[in-house]
Amino acid sequence: MDRQQLVFDGYEKQIYSTADPDTVILHFKDDITAYDNIRRAKLTGKGAVNCGISALLFAHLGGKHIATHFIEKISADELLCRKVTPIPIELVVHNYIAGSLADKLDLPEGMKPSTVIYDLRYNSSELGDPLINDSQAVALGIASFSELGEMYDTARKINSCLVKLFDAAGLKFVDMKLQFGKTSDGALIVSDEISPDTCRIWDADTDEKLDKDRFRHDLGNIVDAYGSVYQKLKNILG
Ligand code: UDP
């Protein structure tokens, strides 16, 4: 399947149409951004590593009957995916306290809360992607209560699957962001990517950060850290 038109040009990813109206090509760029795109860089090889990690994780989830937009990896930095209409919400899952949640709740980074914490963020750059609750999401017409229920169920399944997988790989699965979209036949499926750009991943023994926090906090060796996550997952998944 070849690229046709560029239909979305994001900071870190591009989406191209294909000859099939129900599929798109997701291209992972080497660009990395943080703090509302104020901090930016180009990191050679980052796109390919995130593409590889996302493909491995989506294939693993597919094997557990969890529907995602992933069809196949078609090159080092491209995935063939089902076309979806994006739902403008991010479902964030926290297994450990980290990042802005640590500041907001005044809890130490690395603390494991007594329950997994789920947050909804409204994708709106004008509003700064604010945290919203379920009834606000329904009031805004983003999703129905039953669709939100479906999204939480899927997030719960994905999280328990990935916590086990990362644990087996010697990694701590700290948090993740999931995006969802609707296919032309109305199915609600997981879209976007699952990678060290969208999850926090720490070394299980040392708590070394192996994710985008290395870029946010200027810790260096970003692609090497992402690469070590990729290698550890490959060791488990083949
Ligand atoms: N995240 C993301 N995109 C966003 C917001 C969050 O990929 O627009 C990821 C982020 O990298 C982290 C997780 O979601 O792995 C939890 O993020 P949170 O909303 O707590 O944001 P942060 O702590 O970065 O403010």
Short mmCIF file of N, CA and C in Angstrom, two decimals, residues 83-155:
data_model
loop_
_atom_site.label_atom_id
_atom_site.label_comp_id
_atom_site.label_asym_id
_atom_site.label_seq_id
_atom_site.Cartn_x
_atom_site.Cartn_y
_atom_site.Cartn_z
N LYS A 83 -8.72 3.54 9.04
CA LYS A 83 -9.04 4.97 9.13
C LYS A 83 -10.12 5.16 10.19
N VAL A 84 -9.93 6.14 11.05
CA VAL A 84 -10.95 6.43 12.06
C VAL A 84 -11.24 7.93 12.10
N THR A 85 -12.42 8.26 12.59
CA THR A 85 -12.72 9.65 12.94
C THR A 85 -12.31 9.80 14.40
N PRO A 86 -11.32 10.67 14.68
CA PRO A 86 -10.82 10.73 16.04
C PRO A 86 -11.85 11.28 17.04
N ILE A 87 -11.82 10.73 18.24
CA ILE A 87 -12.64 11.25 19.34
C ILE A 87 -11.72 12.22 20.10
N PRO A 88 -12.13 13.49 20.26
CA PRO A 88 -11.20 14.48 20.80
C PRO A 88 -11.01 14.39 22.32
N ILE A 89 -10.57 13.21 22.73
CA ILE A 89 -10.37 12.99 24.15
C ILE A 89 -9.14 12.11 24.33
N GLU A 90 -8.41 12.32 25.41
CA GLU A 90 -7.30 11.43 25.75
C GLU A 90 -7.67 10.74 27.05
N LEU A 91 -7.57 9.43 27.05
CA LEU A 91 -7.83 8.70 28.29
C LEU A 91 -6.47 8.35 28.88
N VAL A 92 -6.17 8.93 30.03
CA VAL A 92 -4.86 8.76 30.65
C VAL A 92 -4.99 7.80 31.83
N VAL A 93 -4.09 6.82 31.87
CA VAL A 93 -4.13 5.79 32.91
C VAL A 93 -2.85 5.89 33.73
N HIS A 94 -2.99 6.01 35.05
CA HIS A 94 -1.81 6.14 35.92
C HIS A 94 -1.72 4.92 36.85
N ASN A 95 -0.65 4.14 36.71
CA ASN A 95 -0.39 3.04 37.65
C ASN A 95 0.46 3.51 38.82
N TYR A 96 1.30 4.50 38.56
CA TYR A 96 2.16 5.11 39.59
C TYR A 96 2.00 6.62 39.49
N ILE A 97 2.28 7.29 40.57
CA ILE A 97 2.24 8.76 40.57
C ILE A 97 3.48 9.29 39.84
N ALA A 98 3.27 10.21 38.91
CA ALA A 98 4.40 10.81 38.18
C ALA A 98 3.92 12.10 37.51
N GLY A 99 4.88 12.88 37.05
CA GLY A 99 4.58 14.07 36.25
C GLY A 99 3.69 15.05 36.98
N SER A 100 2.75 15.64 36.21
CA SER A 100 1.92 16.71 36.80
C SER A 100 0.98 16.17 37.88
N LEU A 101 0.70 14.87 37.86
CA LEU A 101 -0.18 14.30 38.91
C LEU A 101 0.50 14.37 40.28
N ALA A 102 1.83 14.20 40.28
CA ALA A 102 2.59 14.29 41.55
C ALA A 102 2.47 15.70 42.12
N ASP A 103 2.58 16.71 41.24
CA ASP A 103 2.47 18.11 41.70
C ASP A 103 1.05 18.40 42.17
N LYS A 104 0.09 17.95 41.34
CA LYS A 104 -1.32 18.28 41.63
C LYS A 104 -1.77 17.69 42.97
N LEU A 105 -1.35 16.44 43.25
CA LEU A 105 -1.81 15.77 44.48
C LEU A 105 -0.79 15.88 45.61
N ASP A 106 0.33 16.51 45.32
CA ASP A 106 1.44 16.62 46.29
C ASP A 106 1.82 15.25 46.84
N LEU A 107 2.05 14.32 45.89
CA LEU A 107 2.46 12.96 46.26
C LEU A 107 3.82 12.69 45.61
N PRO A 108 4.63 11.80 46.20
CA PRO A 108 5.95 11.56 45.63
C PRO A 108 5.89 10.78 44.32
N GLU A 109 6.76 11.16 43.38
CA GLU A 109 6.85 10.42 42.13
C GLU A 109 7.25 8.99 42.44
N GLY A 110 6.60 8.04 41.79
CA GLY A 110 6.94 6.63 42.00
C GLY A 110 6.03 5.93 43.00
N MET A 111 5.20 6.70 43.71
CA MET A 111 4.28 6.08 44.65
C MET A 111 3.20 5.32 43.88
N LYS A 112 2.85 4.11 44.41
CA LYS A 112 1.80 3.33 43.73
C LYS A 112 0.49 3.61 44.47
N PRO A 113 -0.47 4.25 43.81
CA PRO A 113 -1.72 4.54 44.50
C PRO A 113 -2.52 3.25 44.75
N SER A 114 -3.50 3.32 45.68
CA SER A 114 -4.24 2.11 46.04
C SER A 114 -5.18 1.67 44.92
N THR A 115 -5.41 2.55 43.95
CA THR A 115 -6.21 2.17 42.78
C THR A 115 -5.59 2.80 41.54
N VAL A 116 -5.80 2.16 40.40
CA VAL A 116 -5.36 2.78 39.14
C VAL A 116 -6.19 4.05 38.95
N ILE A 117 -5.53 5.13 38.51
CA ILE A 117 -6.22 6.42 38.34
C ILE A 117 -6.44 6.67 36.85
N TYR A 118 -7.69 7.00 36.51
CA TYR A 118 -8.05 7.29 35.11
C TYR A 118 -8.42 8.76 34.99
N ASP A 119 -7.85 9.45 33.99
CA ASP A 119 -8.17 10.86 33.74
C ASP A 119 -8.65 11.01 32.30
N LEU A 120 -9.52 11.99 32.09
CA LEU A 120 -9.90 12.36 30.72
C LEU A 120 -9.35 13.75 30.44
N ARG A 121 -8.72 13.89 29.29
CA ARG A 121 -8.30 15.22 28.84
C ARG A 121 -9.04 15.54 27.54
N TYR A 122 -9.56 16.75 27.45
CA TYR A 122 -10.24 17.22 26.24
C TYR A 122 -9.19 17.76 25.29
N ASN A 123 -9.11 17.15 24.09
CA ASN A 123 -8.13 17.59 23.07
C ASN A 123 -8.54 18.94 22.51
N SER A 124 -8.04 19.99 23.08
CA SER A 124 -8.35 21.32 22.56
C SER A 124 -7.15 22.20 22.83
N SER A 125 -6.40 22.50 21.77
CA SER A 125 -5.17 23.28 22.01
C SER A 125 -5.51 24.69 22.51
N GLU A 126 -6.67 25.25 22.07
CA GLU A 126 -7.04 26.59 22.55
C GLU A 126 -7.24 26.58 24.06
N LEU A 127 -7.78 25.47 24.58
CA LEU A 127 -8.06 25.40 26.03
C LEU A 127 -6.91 24.77 26.80
N GLY A 128 -5.87 24.30 26.10
CA GLY A 128 -4.72 23.69 26.77
C GLY A 128 -4.99 22.27 27.23
N ASP A 129 -5.78 21.52 26.45
CA ASP A 129 -6.09 20.10 26.76
C ASP A 129 -6.49 19.92 28.23
N PRO A 130 -7.59 20.56 28.66
CA PRO A 130 -7.93 20.50 30.10
C PRO A 130 -8.45 19.14 30.53
N LEU A 131 -8.25 18.84 31.81
CA LEU A 131 -8.86 17.65 32.41
C LEU A 131 -10.35 17.91 32.49
N ILE A 132 -11.15 16.92 32.07
CA ILE A 132 -12.60 17.05 32.20
C ILE A 132 -13.15 15.77 32.81
N ASN A 133 -14.42 15.78 33.22
CA ASN A 133 -15.00 14.55 33.75
C ASN A 133 -16.00 13.98 32.74
N ASP A 134 -16.59 12.84 33.09
CA ASP A 134 -17.46 12.14 32.15
C ASP A 134 -18.65 13.00 31.71
N SER A 135 -19.32 13.64 32.70
CA SER A 135 -20.52 14.39 32.31
C SER A 135 -20.16 15.61 31.47
N GLN A 136 -18.99 16.19 31.70
CA GLN A 136 -18.56 17.31 30.84
C GLN A 136 -18.32 16.80 29.41
N ALA A 137 -17.72 15.60 29.30
CA ALA A 137 -17.47 15.03 27.96
C ALA A 137 -18.79 14.76 27.24
N VAL A 138 -19.79 14.26 27.98
CA VAL A 138 -21.10 13.99 27.37
C VAL A 138 -21.76 15.32 27.01
N ALA A 139 -21.71 16.30 27.92
CA ALA A 139 -22.33 17.61 27.67
C ALA A 139 -21.72 18.29 26.44
N LEU A 140 -20.41 18.07 26.22
CA LEU A 140 -19.74 18.66 25.05
C LEU A 140 -20.04 17.89 23.76
N GLY A 141 -20.75 16.75 23.89
CA GLY A 141 -21.10 15.95 22.71
C GLY A 141 -19.92 15.13 22.18
N ILE A 142 -18.89 14.94 23.01
CA ILE A 142 -17.70 14.21 22.58
C ILE A 142 -18.00 12.71 22.49
N ALA A 143 -18.73 12.21 23.48
CA ALA A 143 -19.06 10.77 23.53
C ALA A 143 -20.28 10.60 24.43
N SER A 144 -20.96 9.46 24.27
CA SER A 144 -22.09 9.17 25.16
C SER A 144 -21.54 8.48 26.42
N PHE A 145 -22.37 8.37 27.46
CA PHE A 145 -21.91 7.66 28.66
C PHE A 145 -21.55 6.22 28.30
N SER A 146 -22.34 5.61 27.39
CA SER A 146 -22.02 4.21 27.08
C SER A 146 -20.70 4.09 26.31
N GLU A 147 -20.43 5.07 25.43
CA GLU A 147 -19.13 5.05 24.72
C GLU A 147 -17.97 5.27 25.70
N LEU A 148 -18.19 6.16 26.66
CA LEU A 148 -17.12 6.37 27.66
C LEU A 148 -16.89 5.08 28.43
N GLY A 149 -17.99 4.40 28.77
CA GLY A 149 -17.87 3.12 29.49
C GLY A 149 -17.04 2.12 28.69
N GLU A 150 -17.31 2.09 27.38
CA GLU A 150 -16.56 1.19 26.49
C GLU A 150 -15.07 1.57 26.48
N MET A 151 -14.81 2.88 26.45
CA MET A 151 -13.41 3.34 26.43
C MET A 151 -12.69 2.98 27.73
N TYR A 152 -13.36 3.17 28.87
CA TYR A 152 -12.74 2.80 30.15
C TYR A 152 -12.48 1.28 30.20
N ASP A 153 -13.46 0.50 29.72
CA ASP A 153 -13.28 -0.98 29.72
C ASP A 153 -12.06 -1.38 28.90
N THR A 154 -11.95 -0.77 27.71
CA THR A 154 -10.81 -1.09 26.84
C THR A 154 -9.51 -0.64 27.50
N ALA A 155 -9.52 0.56 28.11
CA ALA A 155 -8.30 1.06 28.76
C ALA A 155 -7.90 0.12 29.90
#
